XYZ file of C-alpha atoms in Angstrom:
591
model
C -138.282 -20.544 120.583
C -136.649 -20.678 117.012
C -139.298 -18.555 115.402
C -138.286 -16.005 118.269
C -134.638 -15.726 116.780
C -135.328 -16.098 113.359
C -138.067 -13.039 113.534
C -135.667 -11.000 115.731
C -132.696 -11.568 112.771
C -134.719 -10.346 109.897
C -135.686 -7.387 111.913
C -132.099 -6.676 112.491
C -131.368 -7.155 109.176
C -134.109 -4.761 108.020
C -132.846 -2.283 110.416
C -129.142 -2.231 108.989
C -130.664 -2.027 105.219
C -132.766 1.040 106.259
C -129.232 2.596 108.018
C -127.469 2.340 104.952
C -130.261 3.609 102.744
C -130.365 6.701 105.057
C -126.411 7.266 104.757
C -126.369 7.180 101.018
C -129.338 9.850 100.868
C -127.278 12.084 102.953
C -123.976 11.722 101.124
C -126.185 12.248 97.770
C -127.472 15.401 99.189
C -124.134 16.805 100.336
C -122.430 15.700 96.536
C -120.005 13.439 97.596
C -121.080 10.304 95.430
C -122.717 10.997 92.202
C -125.938 9.325 91.691
C -124.944 6.155 89.468
C -126.588 6.638 85.806
C -129.132 4.086 84.639
C -128.252 1.142 82.578
C -130.147 -1.009 80.597
C -129.789 -4.326 79.303
C -129.369 -3.518 75.589
C -126.461 -1.052 76.230
C -124.639 -4.072 78.325
C -124.842 -6.210 75.514
C -123.429 -3.692 72.783
C -119.959 -3.167 74.548
C -116.906 -4.327 72.753
C -115.336 -7.522 73.389
C -111.971 -7.155 75.315
C -108.743 -7.052 73.063
C -107.339 -10.397 72.707
C -104.049 -11.224 74.474
C -100.914 -12.452 72.942
C -97.788 -13.668 73.915
C -94.715 -12.683 72.097
C -91.452 -14.961 72.456
C -88.353 -15.739 70.239
C -86.462 -18.863 69.274
C -83.237 -20.262 71.233
C -79.835 -18.743 70.056
C -76.379 -18.383 71.306
C -74.730 -15.134 72.032
C -74.199 -13.029 68.862
C -70.738 -12.188 68.152
C -70.648 -8.292 67.462
C -70.111 -7.782 63.883
C -71.849 -10.890 62.376
C -75.341 -11.912 61.584
C -77.649 -14.950 62.826
C -81.257 -15.715 62.196
C -84.056 -16.212 64.801
C -87.584 -16.910 64.796
C -90.315 -14.857 66.449
C -93.280 -16.188 67.450
C -97.066 -14.873 68.372
C -99.138 -16.966 70.478
C -103.256 -16.103 70.101
C -104.325 -16.586 73.632
C -107.900 -15.347 72.970
C -110.755 -17.098 71.859
C -110.843 -14.895 68.627
C -109.177 -15.129 65.557
C -106.365 -12.391 64.869
C -106.617 -11.354 61.222
C -104.009 -9.393 58.896
C -101.648 -9.540 61.812
C -98.617 -7.482 60.579
C -95.499 -7.654 63.216
C -93.286 -4.401 63.211
C -89.660 -4.325 64.722
C -88.013 -1.237 65.825
C -84.075 -2.190 65.976
C -81.895 -0.394 68.311
C -78.246 0.862 67.704
C -76.896 -2.665 69.038
C -78.684 -4.968 66.459
C -79.859 -4.576 63.004
C -82.427 -6.262 60.670
C -80.422 -7.378 57.674
C -82.647 -6.972 54.489
C -83.704 -3.409 54.743
C -87.656 -4.533 56.084
C -88.733 -3.951 59.439
C -92.460 -4.870 59.169
C -93.761 -8.238 57.895
C -97.389 -9.720 57.367
C -98.466 -12.848 59.008
C -101.004 -15.374 58.253
C -104.282 -15.138 60.230
C -103.767 -16.637 63.657
C -106.807 -18.965 64.947
C -107.882 -18.722 68.590
C -105.028 -20.384 70.189
C -102.687 -20.683 67.549
C -99.380 -19.324 66.874
C -97.680 -17.134 63.916
C -94.267 -16.610 63.521
C -91.601 -14.657 61.326
C -87.775 -15.387 60.607
C -85.559 -12.579 60.824
C -81.641 -12.425 59.892
C -80.247 -9.913 62.864
C -76.940 -8.231 62.713
C -74.983 -6.911 65.992
C -73.071 -4.006 65.421
C -69.196 -4.156 65.646
C -69.256 -2.002 68.793
C -72.089 -3.733 70.423
C -71.900 -5.747 73.701
C -73.798 -7.351 76.281
C -77.775 -7.930 76.048
C -79.655 -5.960 73.199
C -83.233 -5.230 73.004
C -85.553 -5.756 70.130
C -88.992 -3.618 70.484
C -91.587 -5.705 68.483
C -95.516 -4.937 68.006
C -98.136 -6.991 66.580
C -101.017 -4.930 65.116
C -104.171 -6.911 64.163
C -108.124 -6.663 64.097
C -110.657 -8.922 65.615
C -114.121 -9.568 65.709
C -117.112 -10.621 63.383
C -119.973 -8.015 63.339
C -118.172 -5.098 64.594
C -114.250 -5.682 63.629
C -111.917 -3.664 66.391
C -108.248 -3.101 66.008
C -105.937 -4.244 68.449
C -102.113 -4.378 69.084
C -99.523 -6.210 71.464
C -95.852 -5.215 72.160
C -92.907 -6.657 73.718
C -88.974 -6.046 73.976
C -87.351 -9.346 72.743
C -83.617 -9.926 74.252
C -80.915 -10.313 72.157
C -77.451 -11.498 73.802
C -74.408 -9.784 71.853
C -70.894 -11.199 72.555
C -68.322 -8.114 72.221
C -65.413 -8.082 70.404
C -61.999 -8.651 71.980
C -60.233 -5.118 72.719
C -57.380 -4.474 70.330
C -53.872 -4.540 71.793
C -52.332 -0.870 71.325
C -49.513 -1.067 68.981
C -46.153 -0.557 70.085
C -44.775 2.492 67.825
C -40.708 2.819 67.990
C -39.093 6.002 67.230
C -35.731 6.597 65.563
C -33.864 9.401 63.902
C -31.529 9.526 60.784
C -27.811 9.330 61.477
C -25.811 12.123 61.989
C -22.364 11.790 60.389
C -20.677 14.027 62.804
C -21.229 16.296 66.262
C -23.478 19.769 65.561
C -21.748 22.594 65.546
C -22.534 26.023 66.918
C -24.900 27.888 64.063
C -25.294 24.546 61.933
C -28.360 24.011 60.496
C -29.280 20.792 59.364
C -32.105 18.147 58.524
C -33.439 15.416 60.546
C -35.404 12.493 59.605
C -37.587 11.193 62.170
C -39.170 7.503 61.380
C -42.024 5.782 63.300
C -42.244 1.731 63.133
C -45.530 0.530 63.898
C -44.559 -3.178 65.636
C -48.234 -3.792 66.616
C -50.917 -5.870 64.708
C -53.650 -2.922 64.231
C -53.188 0.005 62.090
C -51.790 3.228 63.587
C -54.121 6.142 62.240
C -54.850 9.720 62.671
C -51.410 9.997 64.021
C -49.391 13.386 64.879
C -45.993 13.916 66.018
C -44.942 16.791 68.508
C -41.372 17.678 68.614
C -39.400 19.770 71.287
C -35.626 20.277 70.711
C -33.271 21.004 74.008
C -31.827 24.331 74.623
C -28.990 23.863 72.389
C -31.107 23.377 69.531
C -33.873 25.210 67.752
C -36.566 24.449 65.538
C -36.818 25.950 62.244
C -39.926 24.546 61.383
C -43.137 26.982 61.282
C -44.854 24.343 63.596
C -44.010 21.892 66.150
C -46.598 19.353 65.419
C -46.438 17.126 62.327
C -48.973 14.978 60.641
C -47.742 11.384 60.299
C -49.398 8.934 57.600
C -51.217 6.021 58.757
C -48.841 3.040 59.668
C -49.835 -0.573 58.805
C -48.948 -3.253 60.991
C -44.930 -3.856 60.247
C -44.544 -0.732 58.453
C -42.989 2.485 58.773
C -43.523 6.333 58.287
C -41.391 9.324 58.331
C -41.291 13.060 58.835
C -38.144 15.681 58.661
C -37.740 18.616 60.808
C -35.373 21.063 60.323
C -32.982 22.107 63.249
C -30.221 24.412 64.039
C -27.399 24.562 66.812
C -27.032 27.464 69.009
C -24.475 29.985 68.876
C -23.403 28.584 72.179
C -23.719 25.134 72.887
C -23.272 24.376 76.331
C -23.331 20.694 76.613
C -22.396 18.128 73.902
C -25.473 15.883 74.666
C -28.384 17.490 72.805
C -31.827 15.874 72.537
C -35.101 15.921 70.750
C -38.151 14.779 72.466
C -40.939 13.081 70.257
C -44.371 12.588 71.621
C -47.057 10.569 68.961
C -50.781 10.701 69.349
C -52.578 8.077 67.462
C -55.935 5.959 67.281
C -56.092 2.339 66.700
C -58.683 -0.684 66.520
C -62.240 -0.596 65.491
C -63.337 1.224 68.409
C -60.945 4.232 67.491
C -58.689 3.752 70.957
C -56.465 6.286 71.773
C -52.795 5.301 71.729
C -49.354 7.294 72.638
C -45.661 6.869 72.054
C -42.660 9.124 73.041
C -38.861 8.786 73.051
C -36.065 11.302 73.279
C -33.763 10.973 70.725
C -29.969 11.924 71.549
C -28.059 14.291 69.056
C -24.385 15.146 69.726
C -23.209 18.546 69.539
C -20.100 20.494 69.618
C -20.013 22.316 73.125
C -18.560 25.708 73.294
C -16.754 24.647 76.727
C -14.544 22.066 74.919
C -13.107 24.316 72.320
C -9.572 25.327 72.931
C -8.772 28.964 73.325
C -5.954 28.678 70.585
C -6.602 29.437 67.142
C -8.576 26.697 65.442
C -6.606 24.718 63.002
C -7.191 25.450 59.294
C -10.015 23.517 57.967
C -8.879 21.053 55.022
C -11.077 19.848 52.161
C -10.267 16.374 51.047
C -11.463 14.062 48.392
C -13.447 10.823 49.986
C -13.557 9.209 46.715
C -13.893 9.452 43.166
C -15.608 7.583 40.226
C -14.771 7.540 36.426
C -16.841 4.675 35.354
C -15.027 1.800 36.781
C -12.899 0.765 33.686
C -10.382 2.335 31.792
C -11.133 5.018 29.692
C -10.350 4.668 26.063
C -8.671 7.175 24.303
C -10.868 9.730 22.575
C -13.967 8.220 24.958
C -16.218 10.215 27.291
C -16.704 9.477 30.767
C -18.292 11.205 33.999
C -15.996 12.321 36.555
C -17.778 12.127 40.023
C -15.782 13.036 43.237
C -16.853 13.570 46.630
C -15.119 16.253 48.893
C -15.395 16.777 52.839
C -14.568 19.404 54.975
C -12.432 17.473 57.544
C -12.161 20.894 59.768
C -13.931 22.328 62.755
C -14.972 25.172 61.087
C -17.489 25.787 58.438
C -15.792 26.762 55.012
C -17.582 29.389 52.869
C -17.264 30.589 49.008
C -15.973 27.339 47.452
C -14.652 27.306 44.120
C -13.878 23.794 42.470
C -11.594 23.865 39.537
C -10.892 20.761 37.596
C -7.719 20.720 35.314
C -7.451 17.650 32.991
C -3.742 18.328 32.008
C -2.893 17.131 28.621
C -5.045 13.847 28.856
C -8.229 15.164 29.525
C -10.782 18.013 28.709
C -13.956 18.984 30.059
C -17.144 17.424 27.474
C -18.943 20.673 27.454
C -19.568 23.238 29.897
C -17.227 24.704 32.445
C -14.609 23.378 34.497
C -15.350 25.320 37.488
C -18.145 24.969 40.360
C -19.044 27.086 42.978
C -20.800 26.261 46.546
C -21.858 28.846 49.395
C -20.877 27.143 52.254
C -20.109 23.537 53.591
C -19.973 22.760 57.222
C -17.477 21.100 59.419
C -17.377 17.045 58.570
C -19.948 17.614 55.916
C -19.624 16.442 52.231
C -20.756 17.528 48.685
C -20.403 15.640 45.279
C -19.379 17.209 41.934
C -19.736 15.556 38.952
C -18.395 16.632 35.395
C -18.700 15.090 32.021
C -14.793 14.651 30.609
C -13.394 13.285 27.557
C -9.761 11.562 27.069
C -7.953 13.139 23.989
C -7.230 10.487 21.338
C -3.392 10.993 21.753
C -3.382 10.223 25.288
C -0.991 7.339 25.979
C -2.133 4.170 27.612
C -1.522 4.142 31.455
C -2.820 6.004 34.563
C -3.248 9.814 33.798
C -3.586 12.542 36.188
C -6.543 14.984 36.859
C -6.041 17.941 38.972
C -8.840 19.213 41.262
C -8.267 22.652 43.101
C -10.156 24.019 45.858
C -10.277 27.847 46.879
C -12.161 28.581 50.027
C -12.593 31.095 53.205
C -13.361 30.271 56.796
C -13.733 32.486 59.800
C -11.803 32.077 62.819
C -12.212 34.340 65.910
C -13.931 37.179 63.718
C -11.053 36.965 61.334
C -11.561 35.644 57.681
C -8.715 33.612 55.902
C -8.536 32.235 52.402
C -7.006 28.706 51.482
C -5.986 26.967 48.596
C -5.284 23.412 47.995
C -4.552 20.917 45.192
C -5.583 17.194 44.803
C -4.430 14.842 42.196
C -6.613 12.156 41.051
C -5.497 9.405 38.923
C -7.560 7.889 35.779
C -6.616 5.198 33.701
C -6.432 5.431 29.769
C -6.346 2.539 27.341
C -5.466 3.238 23.503
C -7.870 0.812 21.492
C -6.028 -2.138 19.488
C -6.006 -1.212 16.130
C -3.310 -3.810 15.011
C -4.611 -5.312 11.614
C -3.629 -8.711 10.059
C -4.631 -9.624 6.684
C -5.809 -13.058 5.587
C -2.536 -15.086 4.706
C -1.660 -15.534 0.970
C -0.253 -18.483 -0.270
C 0.952 -19.818 -3.877
C 0.479 -23.202 -5.296
C 2.204 -25.856 -3.626
C 3.912 -28.995 -4.893
C 5.018 -32.271 -3.022
C 8.456 -32.064 -2.364
C 8.814 -28.426 -3.336
C 9.331 -25.358 -1.240
C 6.589 -22.773 -1.360
C 6.059 -19.643 0.608
C 3.006 -18.102 2.638
C 2.657 -14.321 3.569
C 0.764 -12.525 6.191
C 0.359 -8.597 5.907
C -0.270 -6.360 8.672
C -0.371 -2.709 9.875
C -0.325 -0.759 12.851
C -3.557 1.415 12.395
C -3.332 2.578 16.371
C -1.876 5.515 17.928
C 0.433 3.884 20.557
C 3.101 0.901 19.441
C 2.675 -2.774 20.012
C 5.425 -4.674 21.295
C 7.053 -8.341 21.277
C 4.998 -9.236 17.610
C 5.976 -13.126 17.262
C 4.532 -15.726 14.377
C 4.299 -19.372 14.279
C 3.668 -21.833 11.646
C 1.394 -24.647 13.609
C 0.262 -27.827 11.919
C 1.703 -31.543 10.671
C 2.907 -32.788 7.422
C 5.324 -30.341 6.301
C 8.917 -29.041 6.647
C 10.173 -25.610 7.578
C 13.298 -23.808 8.244
C 11.937 -21.295 10.406
C 8.531 -22.231 12.025
C 8.641 -19.245 14.781
C 9.560 -15.582 13.447
C 10.130 -13.217 16.284
C 9.483 -9.426 14.921
C 9.804 -7.510 17.770
C 8.008 -3.811 17.876
C 5.614 -2.138 15.745
C 5.474 1.536 15.458
C 2.336 3.282 15.029
C 1.412 3.531 11.485
C 4.024 0.818 10.492
C 3.084 -1.750 8.062
C 5.267 -4.895 6.926
C 4.524 -8.597 6.303
C 5.583 -12.050 7.779
C 6.564 -14.870 5.251
C 7.161 -18.583 5.811
C 8.895 -20.845 3.693
C 7.844 -24.558 3.794
C 8.115 -27.736 1.910
C 5.007 -30.429 1.782
C 5.913 -33.674 2.584
C 3.250 -35.338 0.307
C 0.288 -34.255 -1.815
C -3.189 -33.753 -1.016
C -4.772 -31.701 1.491
C -2.564 -29.761 4.145
C -4.167 -28.017 7.120
C -1.942 -25.534 8.886
C -2.352 -22.336 11.088
C -0.234 -19.185 11.482
C -0.675 -17.985 15.292
C 0.282 -14.193 15.604
C 0.770 -12.933 19.396
C 1.847 -9.299 20.474
C 1.400 -6.721 23.425
C -1.017 -4.136 23.076
C -0.815 -0.595 24.027
C -2.096 -1.698 27.448
C 0.700 -4.257 27.966
C -2.008 -6.947 27.219
C -1.059 -10.040 25.296
C -3.413 -10.668 22.279
C -3.338 -13.714 20.222
C -4.681 -14.106 16.695
C -4.891 -17.361 14.811
C -5.270 -17.668 10.824
C -5.987 -21.408 9.578
C -4.951 -22.340 5.878
C -5.970 -25.298 4.045
C -3.654 -25.687 1.019
C -4.083 -28.203 -1.807
C -0.696 -29.934 -2.599
C -0.238 -31.097 -6.284
C 2.118 -34.371 -7.193
C 5.590 -33.682 -8.402
C 6.780 -34.524 -11.832
C 9.395 -37.434 -11.767
C 12.944 -37.437 -13.324
C 13.520 -39.391 -16.438
C 15.182 -43.066 -15.671
C 17.741 -44.089 -18.669
C 18.866 -47.043 -17.149
C 17.734 -50.237 -19.011
C 14.737 -52.382 -17.673
C 16.246 -55.796 -16.840
C 13.040 -57.279 -18.067
C 14.036 -56.367 -21.725
C 17.358 -58.120 -21.446
C 17.748 -61.840 -23.041
C 17.856 -64.312 -20.352
C 21.163 -65.622 -21.326
C 23.021 -62.584 -21.857
C 24.659 -60.883 -18.814
C 23.458 -57.298 -18.510
C 26.923 -55.624 -19.134
C 27.293 -57.089 -22.957
C 25.015 -54.015 -24.373
C 27.762 -51.745 -23.096
C 30.467 -53.419 -25.389
C 28.901 -52.174 -28.846
C 28.420 -48.589 -27.691
C 32.073 -48.526 -26.663
C 33.143 -50.008 -30.185
C 30.918 -47.410 -32.002
C 32.531 -44.484 -30.083
C 36.223 -45.641 -30.846
C 35.147 -46.147 -34.651
C 33.684 -42.417 -34.800
C 37.040 -41.425 -32.773
C 39.175 -42.867 -35.680
C 36.987 -41.522 -38.390
C 37.516 -38.189 -36.833
C 41.135 -38.285 -36.640
C 41.807 -39.470 -40.249
C 39.555 -36.896 -41.779
C 41.581 -34.182 -39.684
C 44.904 -35.802 -40.869
C 43.664 -35.724 -44.517
C 42.730 -32.033 -44.183
C 45.986 -31.038 -42.763
C 47.877 -32.889 -45.755
C 45.818 -30.985 -48.059
C 46.415 -27.913 -46.497
C 50.096 -28.289 -46.809
C 49.903 -29.184 -50.445
C 47.932 -25.820 -50.838
C 44.847 -27.333 -51.730
C 41.348 -25.614 -51.616
C 41.158 -26.441 -47.879
C 43.880 -24.369 -46.921
C 41.996 -21.196 -46.471
C 39.151 -22.692 -44.356
C 41.206 -24.525 -41.881
C 43.920 -23.471 -39.455
C 44.937 -25.341 -36.804
C 47.337 -25.397 -34.060
C 49.186 -28.414 -33.445
C 50.833 -28.971 -29.950
C 53.867 -28.072 -28.974
C 56.755 -29.821 -30.966
C 54.429 -30.185 -34.366
C 54.989 -27.959 -37.403
C 52.550 -25.309 -38.035
C 50.748 -25.172 -41.275
C 52.060 -22.603 -43.522
C 49.733 -19.697 -44.519
C 49.477 -18.761 -48.500
C 51.276 -16.125 -49.426
C 50.046 -12.884 -50.863
C 50.529 -12.363 -54.558
């Protein structure tokens, strides 16, 4: 029974095989299945080995901040059973990351079967990179022993990049220069616009567009102006030229300003805008009556800040303002210095085309004070001649304004060094001091004083009063030194100069005082007298001698008188007038 089933199975199998062969032949006859080429055992043994598999990976890394660098290591694992010879790793950086150092291909050592090769790179993320960036890498190598073949493996490595935080748009403040007075119809003026960067990043590539309101017109050729780059906390300015319309309907005029710029590393676009108010004089506010005559006044003037010396030069600067509501034209300014001042070169007249209402101008002229000018405040006259138009009618106006400039005559009062004679203790001597007023003005209240100790003077203080210009004189002091030796004293002189300022000058003196000659003393010295004689005894002999001399003289006179009476030889030589009551001697008779 078993053999029966076995034989039946074999017969079925042979039938199926025969049916398959018939089907293949039929298909071959129709051209559907091409006949398989014959193969041999030698051909199958010479076929190349499959390309070795390589696993490419990188080392772990944190997110790489945009704009910074980091090192990574790329690994190449040989998954085959053959050695990878002369492997070269080639990287193709994308826009988001780049390889620092300039090289993008690196030669590795041979990688044995199952081994791993590596290369270390320094990557840099771009400033604008963000998110996951890819780094394509390809490993080219050769393999095989008898007939080496070339192989390659490639992959893309993911590089996480952390984007920079976005820069905040800087706030730009827009302001204008001051407008001193409302703008009049038809008035042209310059307006400075200032842009201040209050942010933390620089404002770049800025451009400002201005648009005036209907009462104003822009005189510049373009309405858009380039603005310099503005660093954080800094400012930049531009100047626009505007003019008021002939008819201004509203006093509130304005200038709209739009600023466009870029900022930050990503060059983001930013804008700032503002509307700047500009005051104006509206036509509706004008009165129907005639406008008041515009006046020109001097706001301030300067002559150097201190009194001008007579004969000295100084710059005279003055600022004048149109205080009226209408513009003045054809202005002529004349400076008259009077008797004290003159223009130091050039003309004393200046001309200006026009001056708007509420506007001011500054004029400067070189001046010189006359040498003979007196001290004190002197006048300078500034004259204005101008014209203005009111309701189509032109009128002329003149005005004079006096300025006061102080003048000072230089102090040229000269005092010579005191002269002194020799001095003796206890004797009066004299000290003299010469002076001369070389200035052109009088000096007043001249006073001199002796200062010191060790002497006597009948007048230690002398008041000489005023000294006229060109006058001279001297001051003398009589003094008596009290003791011999060195005597120090001083002469102090005070006076008032031409500016009524008190001046003080002091002259120290050092005198040498000699000893005086002592008077002779005729009194006897008590030490020379005998101890037992009184001090009055020497007087007695002297008195007796005088009495004897008087008696002898009387005797001689009597004798001569007697001989004369007798006619003796002494009669011609003597004559004597007796007192009344006595006989006069007789004169000899002529023969």
